[in-house]
Coordinates of C-alpha atoms in Angstrom, one line a residue:
M371 CA 0.0 0.0 0.0
P372 CA 1.5 3.4 -1.0
K373 CA 2.5 5.6 1.9
G374 CA 3.3 9.2 2.6
L375 CA 0.9 10.6 0.0
S376 CA -0.1 14.3 0.0
P377 CA -2.5 15.0 2.9
H378 CA -5.2 16.3 0.6
L379 CA -4.7 14.0 -2.3
G380 CA -6.2 16.5 -4.7
F381 CA -9.5 16.6 -2.8
V382 CA -11.5 19.8 -2.5
Q383 CA -11.7 21.1 1.1
P384 CA -14.1 23.8 2.2
R385 CA -12.5 27.1 3.1
G386 CA -11.6 27.2 6.8
F387 CA -11.8 23.5 7.3
P388 CA -8.7 21.9 9.0
G389 CA -6.4 19.5 7.2
L390 CA -4.6 16.5 8.6
P391 CA -3.1 17.0 12.1
E392 CA 0.6 17.2 12.4
G393 CA 2.1 13.8 12.4
W394 CA -0.7 12.2 10.5
F395 CA -0.3 10.6 7.0
S396 CA -2.6 9.2 4.3
E397 CA -2.5 5.9 2.4
W398 CA -4.8 4.6 -0.2
E399 CA -5.7 1.1 -1.5
T400 CA -8.1 -0.5 -3.9
F401 CA -9.9 -3.8 -3.4
E402 CA -12.8 -5.5 -5.1
G403 CA -13.2 -2.3 -7.3
L404 CA -13.4 0.0 -4.2
F405 CA -11.1 2.9 -3.3
A406 CA -10.3 3.5 0.3
L407 CA -8.3 6.1 2.2
L408 CA -6.6 5.4 5.5
H409 CA -5.4 8.3 7.6
H410 CA -3.3 7.4 10.6
V411 CA -0.6 8.7 12.9
D412 CA 3.1 8.2 12.2
E413 CA 4.1 4.5 12.2
N414 CA 6.3 5.0 15.2
T415 CA 3.5 6.4 17.3
W416 CA 0.6 4.3 16.0
T417 CA 0.0 2.2 19.1
S418 CA -3.8 2.0 19.4
P419 CA -6.2 -0.4 17.5
R420 CA -9.0 2.1 18.0
A421 CA -10.2 3.2 14.5
L422 CA -13.1 5.1 12.9
I423 CA -14.5 3.9 9.6
V424 CA -16.6 6.4 7.6
F425 CA -19.5 5.6 5.2
H426 CA -20.4 8.6 3.0
G427 CA -23.7 9.6 1.5
L428 CA -25.2 9.5 -2.0
G429 CA -23.2 11.2 -4.6
E430 CA -20.2 12.1 -2.4
H431 CA -17.1 10.3 -1.4
G432 CA -14.6 9.7 1.5
G433 CA -12.4 12.6 0.5
R434 CA -15.0 15.0 1.9
Y435 CA -14.1 13.8 5.4
L436 CA -10.5 15.0 5.5
H437 CA -11.3 17.1 8.5
F438 CA -12.2 14.1 10.6
P439 CA -8.7 13.3 11.8
H440 CA -8.4 16.8 13.2
Y441 CA -11.5 16.4 15.3
F442 CA -10.8 12.8 16.4
K443 CA -7.1 12.9 16.9
D444 CA -7.5 12.5 20.7
S445 CA -10.0 9.6 20.3
V446 CA -8.7 7.4 17.5
Q447 CA -5.3 6.9 15.8
S448 CA -6.7 6.0 12.4
V449 CA -9.7 7.0 10.2
Y450 CA -10.7 4.8 7.3
C451 CA -12.8 6.3 4.5
V452 CA -14.3 4.1 1.7
D453 CA -15.8 5.2 -1.6
F454 CA -18.8 3.1 -2.3
R455 CA -19.3 1.5 -5.8
G456 CA -20.2 4.2 -8.3
H457 CA -18.9 6.9 -6.1
G458 CA -15.6 8.9 -5.8
R459 CA -12.6 7.0 -7.1
S460 CA -14.3 3.5 -6.9
E461 CA -15.3 1.6 -10.0
G462 CA -18.9 1.6 -11.4
L463 CA -21.3 3.8 -13.3
R464 CA -21.9 7.0 -11.3
G465 CA -25.1 6.8 -9.2
H466 CA -26.0 3.2 -10.3
V467 CA -26.3 -0.3 -8.8
D468 CA -28.4 -3.1 -9.9
H469 CA -29.2 -4.1 -6.3
F470 CA -28.9 -1.8 -3.3
D471 CA -27.4 -4.4 -1.0
V472 CA -24.3 -4.6 -3.2
L473 CA -23.4 -1.4 -1.3
V474 CA -24.2 -3.1 2.0
D475 CA -21.9 -5.9 1.1
D476 CA -19.2 -3.3 0.3
A477 CA -19.6 -1.9 3.8
I478 CA -19.4 -5.3 5.4
L479 CA -16.3 -6.1 3.4
S480 CA -14.7 -2.8 4.4
I481 CA -15.3 -3.4 8.1
R482 CA -13.8 -6.9 7.8
R483 CA -10.8 -5.6 5.9
L484 CA -10.1 -2.9 8.5
D485 CA -10.6 -5.5 11.2
E486 CA -8.0 -7.8 9.6
R487 CA -5.5 -5.0 9.2
L488 CA -5.8 -3.8 12.8
K489 CA -5.5 -7.4 14.2
K490 CA -2.4 -8.0 12.0
R491 CA -0.8 -5.0 13.6
F492 CA -2.1 -5.0 17.1
G493 CA -3.5 -8.4 17.7
R494 CA -7.0 -6.9 18.2
S495 CA -9.2 -4.3 16.8
E496 CA -11.6 -1.6 18.1
I497 CA -13.7 -0.3 15.2
H498 CA -16.3 2.6 15.5
V499 CA -18.5 3.7 12.7
F500 CA -19.6 7.1 11.4
A501 CA -22.2 6.8 8.7
H502 CA -24.0 9.7 6.9
S503 CA -27.3 9.8 5.0
M504 CA -27.3 6.9 2.5
G505 CA -24.2 5.6 4.3
G506 CA -26.3 5.6 7.5
M507 CA -28.9 3.4 5.9
I508 CA -26.2 1.2 4.5
A509 CA -24.7 0.8 8.0
L510 CA -28.0 0.0 9.6
R511 CA -28.6 -2.7 6.9
A512 CA -25.1 -4.0 7.4
F513 CA -25.5 -4.4 11.2
H514 CA -28.9 -6.1 10.6
K515 CA -27.5 -8.4 7.9
D516 CA -24.4 -9.4 9.8
P517 CA -24.9 -9.2 13.6
N518 CA -21.3 -10.5 14.2
L519 CA -19.6 -7.5 12.6
P520 CA -16.7 -6.4 14.8
V521 CA -18.1 -2.9 15.6
K522 CA -18.0 -1.3 19.0
S523 CA -20.3 1.7 18.3
A524 CA -21.9 3.7 15.5
S525 CA -22.9 7.3 15.1
I526 CA -25.5 7.5 12.4
S527 CA -25.9 11.0 10.9
S528 CA -29.1 12.0 9.1
P529 CA -29.8 8.4 7.9
L530 CA -31.8 8.1 4.7
L531 CA -35.0 6.6 6.1
G532 CA -37.3 9.0 4.3
I533 CA -36.9 11.5 1.5
R534 CA -37.6 15.3 1.5
V535 CA -36.0 16.2 -1.8
E536 CA -38.8 17.0 -4.2
V537 CA -38.5 14.7 -7.2
P538 CA -41.0 15.8 -10.0
L539 CA -43.8 13.3 -10.5
A540 CA -43.0 12.9 -14.2
K541 CA -39.4 11.9 -13.2
R542 CA -40.6 9.5 -10.5
T543 CA -43.0 7.8 -12.9
A544 CA -40.3 7.6 -15.6
A545 CA -37.8 6.2 -13.2
H546 CA -40.1 3.3 -12.2
L547 CA -40.8 2.5 -15.8
L548 CA -37.2 2.8 -17.0
S549 CA -35.8 0.8 -14.1
K550 CA -36.6 -2.4 -15.9
V551 CA -35.9 -1.4 -19.5
W552 CA -33.1 1.2 -19.2
G553 CA -32.0 1.0 -15.6
S554 CA -28.6 2.6 -16.2
L555 CA -29.8 5.9 -17.7
Q556 CA -28.3 8.7 -15.6
L557 CA -30.7 11.3 -14.3
S558 CA -30.3 14.2 -11.9
S559 CA -30.8 13.4 -8.2
E560 CA -32.4 16.9 -7.7
L561 CA -30.1 17.6 -4.8
D562 CA -29.5 21.3 -4.1
P563 CA -26.0 21.8 -2.6
Q564 CA -27.3 24.9 -0.7
T565 CA -29.4 22.6 1.5
L566 CA -26.4 20.7 2.9
S567 CA -25.1 23.3 5.3
H568 CA -25.5 26.9 6.4
D569 CA -21.8 27.2 5.7
Q570 CA -21.5 28.7 2.2
A571 CA -18.0 27.3 1.9
V572 CA -19.4 23.7 2.1
S573 CA -21.8 24.1 -0.9
E574 CA -19.1 25.9 -2.9
A575 CA -16.6 23.1 -2.3
Y576 CA -19.3 20.5 -3.1
I577 CA -20.1 22.1 -6.5
A578 CA -16.3 22.4 -7.3
D579 CA -15.5 18.8 -6.3
R580 CA -15.2 16.8 -9.5
L581 CA -15.5 13.5 -7.6
V582 CA -19.0 14.5 -6.4
H583 CA -21.9 13.7 -8.7
R584 CA -25.6 14.4 -8.7
K585 CA -26.6 11.4 -10.7
L586 CA -29.1 8.7 -10.0
T587 CA -30.2 6.0 -12.5
P588 CA -33.8 4.7 -12.6
R589 CA -32.6 1.3 -11.3
F590 CA -30.8 2.9 -8.4
Y591 CA -33.7 5.1 -7.6
A592 CA -36.1 2.1 -7.5
E593 CA -33.6 0.1 -5.4
L594 CA -33.2 3.1 -3.0
L595 CA -36.9 3.4 -2.4
R596 CA -37.2 -0.3 -1.8
A597 CA -34.3 -0.2 0.7
I598 CA -35.7 2.8 2.5
T599 CA -39.0 1.0 3.0
D600 CA -37.4 -2.2 4.1
T601 CA -34.9 -0.5 6.5
A602 CA -37.6 1.7 8.1
S603 CA -39.5 -1.5 8.9
F604 CA -36.7 -2.8 11.2
S605 CA -37.7 -2.9 14.8
G606 CA -34.8 -5.1 16.1
G607 CA -31.9 -7.3 15.1
I608 CA -29.3 -4.6 15.6
T609 CA -27.0 -5.0 18.5
V610 CA -24.4 -2.3 17.8
P611 CA -24.7 0.7 20.1
L612 CA -26.3 3.4 18.0
Q613 CA -26.2 7.2 18.3
F614 CA -28.5 9.0 15.9
L615 CA -27.5 12.5 14.9
V616 CA -30.6 14.3 13.6
A617 CA -30.6 17.6 11.8
M618 CA -34.0 19.1 12.5
Q619 CA -33.9 21.5 9.6
D620 CA -32.9 18.8 7.1
K621 CA -34.2 19.5 3.6
V622 CA -32.8 16.3 2.1
I623 CA -34.1 13.5 4.3
D624 CA -37.1 13.3 6.5
S625 CA -35.9 13.9 10.1
K626 CA -39.3 12.7 11.5
S627 CA -38.8 9.3 10.0
V628 CA -35.4 9.0 11.7
L629 CA -36.9 9.9 15.1
K630 CA -39.7 7.4 14.5
F631 CA -37.2 4.7 13.6
A632 CA -34.9 5.4 16.6
K633 CA -37.9 5.3 19.0
K634 CA -39.3 2.0 17.8
L635 CA -35.9 0.2 17.4
K636 CA -35.6 -2.3 20.2
S637 CA -32.1 -1.7 21.6
R638 CA -30.8 -1.4 25.1
N639 CA -28.0 0.9 23.9
K640 CA -29.1 3.8 21.7
E641 CA -29.2 7.5 21.9
V642 CA -30.6 10.4 19.9
K643 CA -29.0 13.8 19.5
T644 CA -31.0 16.5 17.8
Y645 CA -29.7 19.8 16.3
P646 CA -32.6 22.1 15.9
E647 CA -31.1 24.6 13.5
F648 CA -28.9 22.3 11.4
F649 CA -29.2 21.3 7.8
H650 CA -28.4 17.9 6.4
E651 CA -24.6 17.6 6.9
V652 CA -24.3 18.0 10.7
V653 CA -20.5 17.5 10.6
N654 CA -20.1 20.3 8.0
E655 CA -22.4 22.8 9.7
I656 CA -21.6 26.1 11.4
G657 CA -21.3 24.9 15.0
K658 CA -20.2 21.3 14.0
E659 CA -17.8 21.2 16.9
R660 CA -20.6 20.2 19.3
V661 CA -21.5 17.3 16.9
F662 CA -17.9 16.1 17.0
E663 CA -18.0 16.3 20.8
D664 CA -21.1 14.1 20.9
I665 CA -19.4 11.5 18.6
R666 CA -16.2 11.6 20.6
T667 CA -18.2 11.0 23.8
W668 CA -20.1 8.1 22.3
I669 CA -16.8 6.5 21.1
T670 CA -15.2 6.9 24.5
K671 CA -18.3 5.5 26.2
H672 CA -18.0 2.3 24.1
S673 CA -14.2 2.0 23.9
A674 CA -12.3 -1.0 25.2
T675 CA -10.8 1.0 28.1
N676 CA -14.2 1.8 29.6

């Protein structure tokens, strides 16, 4: 695996966002058609198996989370960001999968791969998950599908359990019809970058980022709706401690559906944090520091040392 790459690797970072902390480095790898970034402390000081794995949302990629090591440098010593199939630098048509759970399998594979790497180095692993939007739904489905995943805790940000983005009726109808006959036709996802954060620098960086796409094929759209309905029906079967991070001014996903899901989920270890004035991307909002503090507290609460 190549080492000592440029900290930013050509990714677009919003103005004012921190880069990698001093003494941190980035590596990249590809496996099964996926691209992954691993940020970690210097080899000589990398002594902890505690790691954070990040699952991004629809249309974005792991490179948009370059500020995470700065905020988690006192909680973990490595941050692993995976680009899902059809996203970022991974293989596949942008915004397309034939079956949604292909992405779930990618998430499971990524967790297992990180687990193996940590165990090879330290003899054990301690993996925590941060998952946003579509990535949040993917994480929930992964935990439900494979209850034995080696995950200590998860923070689920604005999970895609209901849609607020207004898709024109004609496009919805066409998508359902085309999903069977021309499922790979790329259409616009109708996402407005201005609804992601109150921080204008975030939307500007999103628009300028060539690895971000706003594409959604009819097949993916149909699969996405099916997965949302199925995931929202879960009432149990997830044992990973879950912290839900809910943006109450979310204009992309339906925050009420997240609160409803969290309330009905049978779990002895769950928590809900709400942010009344925040838009969709709580970790990119003005005032995001308190979100990171909530995540750090959750990680510490479920770490091997507690």
